[in-house]
Amino acid sequence: MPPELKQKLRTPIATMLVLLGLLSVNVILGIYFIHGWAWIPEVLITVTMILTVLLVAMEALHEPPLTRLFAFIGFCWVSILLTLTMMDYLTR
Amino acid sequence: MSTTTVGIKLEEQFESEQQQRETAKLGMWTFLATELLLFSGMFISALVIRTLHPDSVTAVALHLKFWIGATNTAVLILSSFCMSVAIESSRLGLQRIMVRAMLLTAALGVLFMCLKGYEYYRDYVEHMTPFLHWRRYELVGDPASRLFTDLYFIITGLHAIHLTIGIGLMLVMSWLASRAGFLQKHQNRIEIVGLYWHFIDLIWMIVFPTLYLLNR
Amino acid sequence: MTPSDYVLRDLEVPPPVIDVPDDYLHADQSLWSWFVTTDHKRIGILYLVSITGFFILGSIAAGLVRLSLVVPDGEIFTNDVYNRLFTLHGVIMVWFFLVPSIPNTLGNFLLPLMIGAKDLAFPRLNLLSWYIFMGASLFTVFVMVWGGVDTGWTFYTPLSTQYSNGWVLAAVFGVIMVGFSSILTGLNFVVTTHKLRAPGMTWFRLPLFVWGNYATSLILVLATPVLTIAMILLFVERAFGLAIFDPDHGGDPVLFQHLFWFYSHPVVYVMVLPGMGVMSELVTAFAYKKIFGYKFIAFSSLGIAAIGFFVWGHHMFYNGESPYAGLTFSLMSFIVAVPSAIKVYNWAATIYKGEIRLDTPMLYAMGWIGLFVIGGVTGLMLASTALDGHVHDTYFVVAHFHYIMVGATVVAFLGGIHFWWPKITGRMYSEPWGRVSALLMFIGFNMTFLPQYVLGYLGMPRRYHVYPPAFQPLNVLSSAGAVVLAAAYIFPMVYLIYSLWYGERAGPNPWEAKGLEWTVPSPPPKHNFETIPTVDFEPYDYPNVIPEA
């Protein structure tokens, strides 16, 4: 493997390790902490994993601001759909 | 090969290589935003069903194959890493490494599908297929549980369709990209396909907790 | 003189110059070249031809519906046929005419011309979008005519999943497919507007049509996938028994409505925003004046696109939605009216003290303002939960949304076609006939739909063809109006097509309008601009200044 590629692969390797680590935390939570408040750390970890993929693996950090804006808008619209739909179901 | 040989061929509606690159990437990101909203419709359905029938959802979640789901997440994380290797080597003009990394990515995708297939088979054996009217349904006393079981099949099914498309793309691209001169003309296509692959990975990272994890 | 001298002399005569026009229409005239074209102008025309066809079909269905409503006892068609007719009308008009109407025809044609680009960002994707559109729409129309679908265009569950005996699955499949076409077009426009603007073409130098089109495309990209998933869930529930909304198993049909209206309400703005864009072009060109409040109009387009996503629940006030959600959606629905009102005020201010020329496009524009205001104000009435309790699911709603969809979208579409027709074809149409049609449109439209407000307020429910005899006079008036309206559609089809061969040749700028598209010859050359222009002028720099207040 050429050295310049080795150099470039540091970030992907780190990303992979971080993701696998977060996944195993989530799995442990899923096995040993059933019910209760486990969903809060589980959701937080999931959000961290999503952000890691989005920003590092998909390189949103190095994209022009416009691209980041579009990714952001995508999630904003998901939250509109989520909030307003749940507003109905939680107040029935 | 040195880095100077990597590039893209300019199409007539563009003025510069950078403009063409950024346009293609923006197009892909916009497309992925639509994909996100497509899947979010199902995630919200899952949340609504959970709000309406929390106990039935838990009953179903305990029947899902948690370990296969977790393993599959790890498989996709590995495949994403392979994709990153392919993208980085395409930028350096390392065609052979790139093609191998892409083939490995596709192979991991196939592994995911095999595990998924086995999971469906286990669901069938354990009578967790309520839509098959000739099979007894395990949770037949709990009609509301059907909703979440059905949604599980729809979400994973739609994800599997996307992954199959991804595997197909990966195979076609690695075939095209193994030709001489590909990286001089179409280097950015690797990055575009890579974005799609990472995104399928990202969707699965939402699917796994939504179906398997949060409801236990 | 020797014979060889003759030969020599003949040779010296320069070959006769044949005046072969070099524009996009004449670049290659074979039929095949149209089917494989990636030229945005030609694809715009392909869309124009196809959506006109669908419009005719949808209008025929509407005409039959109106015919049935002339008599109160519903004798003309059976209940089943009537249900299928209004479903046919709704599905065709919404997905195969209104959604693609202005963006895919005028938008396709004008966007690159207006921003100074040679084509869209993804020309092949543009053509693919047309093929998907044609495949899906022809399939769906065939299914609905041959087999019939009786669910209404809304496909509400559980009617569509359990009770309907029509060809629902095939129609739903067609609607899913046509959604992909919308997504691809929207994506193409968004990226083009961002990345392909000519040097110097800053955001605030863009024509307001481009702003409207951009806001529309954002909605298409963000809303359509949710319709796709709603339809997929419906499809698998009906086809494979994968129950999601099924009330027998504790599922909630209102969830389908949430997903459906998350698309289908914003899509109303898909229909109206490009029309608003056309309006901004028309009022400035025919008042011969700079637009009043450029930035307000531009940002109100984005405002409508964004706020339009917060209002969908007003379709479900009385369908089991919680009253708290109803209140919120009601409030948001009132708020979304603000940017629309801003636009109307700005156009009125633009026309004020302008050098007004009442040519055909301007007549359409004037009619547009009137119809849109009526449609918008009755929308506010429907947005209040209390009043909606009285008029929901009545002809009041039908009249309201026809004022928006026909009054705003179709009138703007016709106005835009008349405005850019010389640019698209290089020919002028008959101006007197144009004015007559614009007037007929206004009269016929009001005659058809004003009585429906009254009918709805008096309590006539929509989607029934049997009604109390007391409602007959108003229904007959409405149906008579539909005949006038039909004439207003047929006239332009005739004289516009006639003008293709016999119309006067139009110069590059017959209206003396401003904007990059009027700087190129009519019809434009194949690649729009010989060299990409550098923009150093402000939009709508008409000589007349805005008078001091």
mmCIF file of N, CA and C in Angstrom, chain B residues 20-57:
data_model
loop_
_atom_site.group_PDB
_atom_site.id
_atom_site.type_symbol
_atom_site.label_atom_id
_atom_site.label_comp_id
_atom_site.label_asym_id
_atom_site.label_seq_id
_atom_site.Cartn_x
_atom_site.Cartn_y
_atom_site.Cartn_z
ATOM 1 N N GLN B 20 -18.549 21.754 -12.360
ATOM 2 C CA GLN B 20 -19.190 20.475 -12.666
ATOM 3 C C GLN B 20 -19.151 19.535 -11.465
ATOM 4 N N ARG B 21 -18.008 19.489 -10.777
ATOM 5 C CA ARG B 21 -17.887 18.655 -9.584
ATOM 6 C C ARG B 21 -18.904 19.052 -8.521
ATOM 7 N N GLU B 22 -18.942 20.351 -8.236
ATOM 8 C CA GLU B 22 -19.828 20.810 -7.164
ATOM 9 C C GLU B 22 -21.284 20.578 -7.534
ATOM 10 N N THR B 23 -21.607 20.752 -8.819
ATOM 11 C CA THR B 23 -22.980 20.531 -9.263
ATOM 12 C C THR B 23 -23.389 19.084 -9.047
ATOM 13 N N ALA B 24 -22.508 18.162 -9.464
ATOM 14 C CA ALA B 24 -22.844 16.751 -9.318
ATOM 15 C C ALA B 24 -23.034 16.398 -7.845
ATOM 16 N N LYS B 25 -22.144 16.917 -7.013
ATOM 17 C CA LYS B 25 -22.251 16.592 -5.581
ATOM 18 C C LYS B 25 -23.520 17.166 -4.983
ATOM 19 N N LEU B 26 -23.828 18.403 -5.349
ATOM 20 C CA LEU B 26 -25.036 19.020 -4.803
ATOM 21 C C LEU B 26 -26.264 18.226 -5.239
ATOM 22 N N GLY B 27 -26.238 17.767 -6.497
ATOM 23 C CA GLY B 27 -27.345 16.942 -6.984
ATOM 24 C C GLY B 27 -27.509 15.703 -6.141
ATOM 25 N N MET B 28 -26.399 15.031 -5.828
ATOM 26 C CA MET B 28 -26.479 13.806 -5.041
ATOM 27 C C MET B 28 -26.971 14.111 -3.633
ATOM 28 N N TRP B 29 -26.478 15.164 -3.027
ATOM 29 C CA TRP B 29 -26.920 15.498 -1.670
ATOM 30 C C TRP B 29 -28.411 15.812 -1.663
ATOM 31 N N THR B 30 -28.881 16.518 -2.683
ATOM 32 C CA THR B 30 -30.309 16.822 -2.747
ATOM 33 C C THR B 30 -31.108 15.531 -2.862
ATOM 34 N N PHE B 31 -30.611 14.615 -3.695
ATOM 35 C CA PHE B 31 -31.299 13.335 -3.849
ATOM 36 C C PHE B 31 -31.339 12.593 -2.516
ATOM 37 N N LEU B 32 -30.212 12.641 -1.784
ATOM 38 C CA LEU B 32 -30.184 11.934 -0.502
ATOM 39 C C LEU B 32 -31.156 12.562 0.488
ATOM 40 N N ALA B 33 -31.338 13.878 0.401
ATOM 41 C CA ALA B 33 -32.338 14.516 1.271
ATOM 42 C C ALA B 33 -33.723 13.940 0.979
ATOM 43 N N THR B 34 -34.021 13.687 -0.309
ATOM 44 C CA THR B 34 -35.327 13.098 -0.622
ATOM 45 C C THR B 34 -35.410 11.680 -0.062
ATOM 46 N N GLU B 35 -34.300 10.942 -0.128
ATOM 47 C CA GLU B 35 -34.296 9.579 0.407
ATOM 48 C C GLU B 35 -34.529 9.598 1.908
ATOM 49 N N LEU B 36 -33.919 10.583 2.566
ATOM 50 C CA LEU B 36 -34.089 10.691 4.016
ATOM 51 C C LEU B 36 -35.564 10.879 4.356
ATOM 52 N N LEU B 37 -36.227 11.756 3.591
ATOM 53 C CA LEU B 37 -37.645 12.000 3.873
ATOM 54 C C LEU B 37 -38.486 10.775 3.556
ATOM 55 N N LEU B 38 -38.072 10.036 2.535
ATOM 56 C CA LEU B 38 -38.789 8.800 2.201
ATOM 57 C C LEU B 38 -38.778 7.859 3.397
ATOM 58 N N PHE B 39 -37.585 7.627 3.956
ATOM 59 C CA PHE B 39 -37.494 6.706 5.086
ATOM 60 C C PHE B 39 -38.133 7.298 6.334
ATOM 61 N N SER B 40 -38.041 8.608 6.496
ATOM 62 C CA SER B 40 -38.560 9.201 7.722
ATOM 63 C C SER B 40 -40.068 8.986 7.823
ATOM 64 N N GLY B 41 -40.763 8.899 6.672
ATOM 65 C CA GLY B 41 -42.191 8.597 6.717
ATOM 66 C C GLY B 41 -42.452 7.301 7.467
ATOM 67 N N MET B 42 -41.551 6.322 7.272
ATOM 68 C CA MET B 42 -41.733 5.042 7.965
ATOM 69 C C MET B 42 -41.297 5.122 9.418
ATOM 70 N N PHE B 43 -40.229 5.868 9.673
ATOM 71 C CA PHE B 43 -39.796 5.990 11.071
ATOM 72 C C PHE B 43 -40.889 6.650 11.898
ATOM 73 N N ILE B 44 -41.550 7.636 11.300
ATOM 74 C CA ILE B 44 -42.616 8.303 12.035
ATOM 75 C C ILE B 44 -43.795 7.367 12.230
ATOM 76 N N SER B 45 -44.082 6.541 11.228
ATOM 77 C CA SER B 45 -45.138 5.542 11.424
ATOM 78 C C SER B 45 -44.784 4.638 12.591
ATOM 79 N N ALA B 46 -43.498 4.252 12.680
ATOM 80 C CA ALA B 46 -43.081 3.387 13.785
ATOM 81 C C ALA B 46 -43.325 4.087 15.121
ATOM 82 N N LEU B 47 -42.985 5.367 15.165
ATOM 83 C CA LEU B 47 -43.163 6.107 16.414
ATOM 84 C C LEU B 47 -44.639 6.217 16.779
ATOM 85 N N VAL B 48 -45.471 6.446 15.773
ATOM 86 C CA VAL B 48 -46.909 6.573 16.031
ATOM 87 C C VAL B 48 -47.474 5.250 16.533
ATOM 88 N N ILE B 49 -47.085 4.158 15.881
ATOM 89 C CA ILE B 49 -47.587 2.850 16.310
ATOM 90 C C ILE B 49 -47.136 2.566 17.743
ATOM 91 N N ARG B 50 -45.909 2.953 18.047
ATOM 92 C CA ARG B 50 -45.383 2.776 19.401
ATOM 93 C C ARG B 50 -46.171 3.604 20.409
ATOM 94 N N THR B 51 -46.538 4.832 20.007
ATOM 95 C CA THR B 51 -47.319 5.679 20.905
ATOM 96 C C THR B 51 -48.701 5.078 21.151
ATOM 97 N N LEU B 52 -49.282 4.518 20.078
ATOM 98 C CA LEU B 52 -50.643 3.992 20.211
ATOM 99 C C LEU B 52 -50.673 2.662 20.954
ATOM 100 N N HIS B 53 -49.691 1.814 20.682
ATOM 101 C CA HIS B 53 -49.711 0.454 21.264
ATOM 102 C C HIS B 53 -48.333 0.107 21.810
ATOM 103 N N PRO B 54 -47.898 0.725 22.904
ATOM 104 C CA PRO B 54 -46.525 0.484 23.378
ATOM 105 C C PRO B 54 -46.258 -0.977 23.754
ATOM 106 N N ASP B 55 -47.227 -1.637 24.366
ATOM 107 C CA ASP B 55 -46.970 -3.006 24.827
ATOM 108 C C ASP B 55 -46.856 -3.987 23.665
ATOM 109 N N SER B 56 -47.714 -3.786 22.663
ATOM 110 C CA SER B 56 -47.653 -4.676 21.501
ATOM 111 C C SER B 56 -46.316 -4.516 20.789
ATOM 112 N N VAL B 57 -45.834 -3.278 20.728
ATOM 113 C CA VAL B 57 -44.564 -3.047 20.038
ATOM 114 C C VAL B 57 -43.433 -3.745 20.782
#
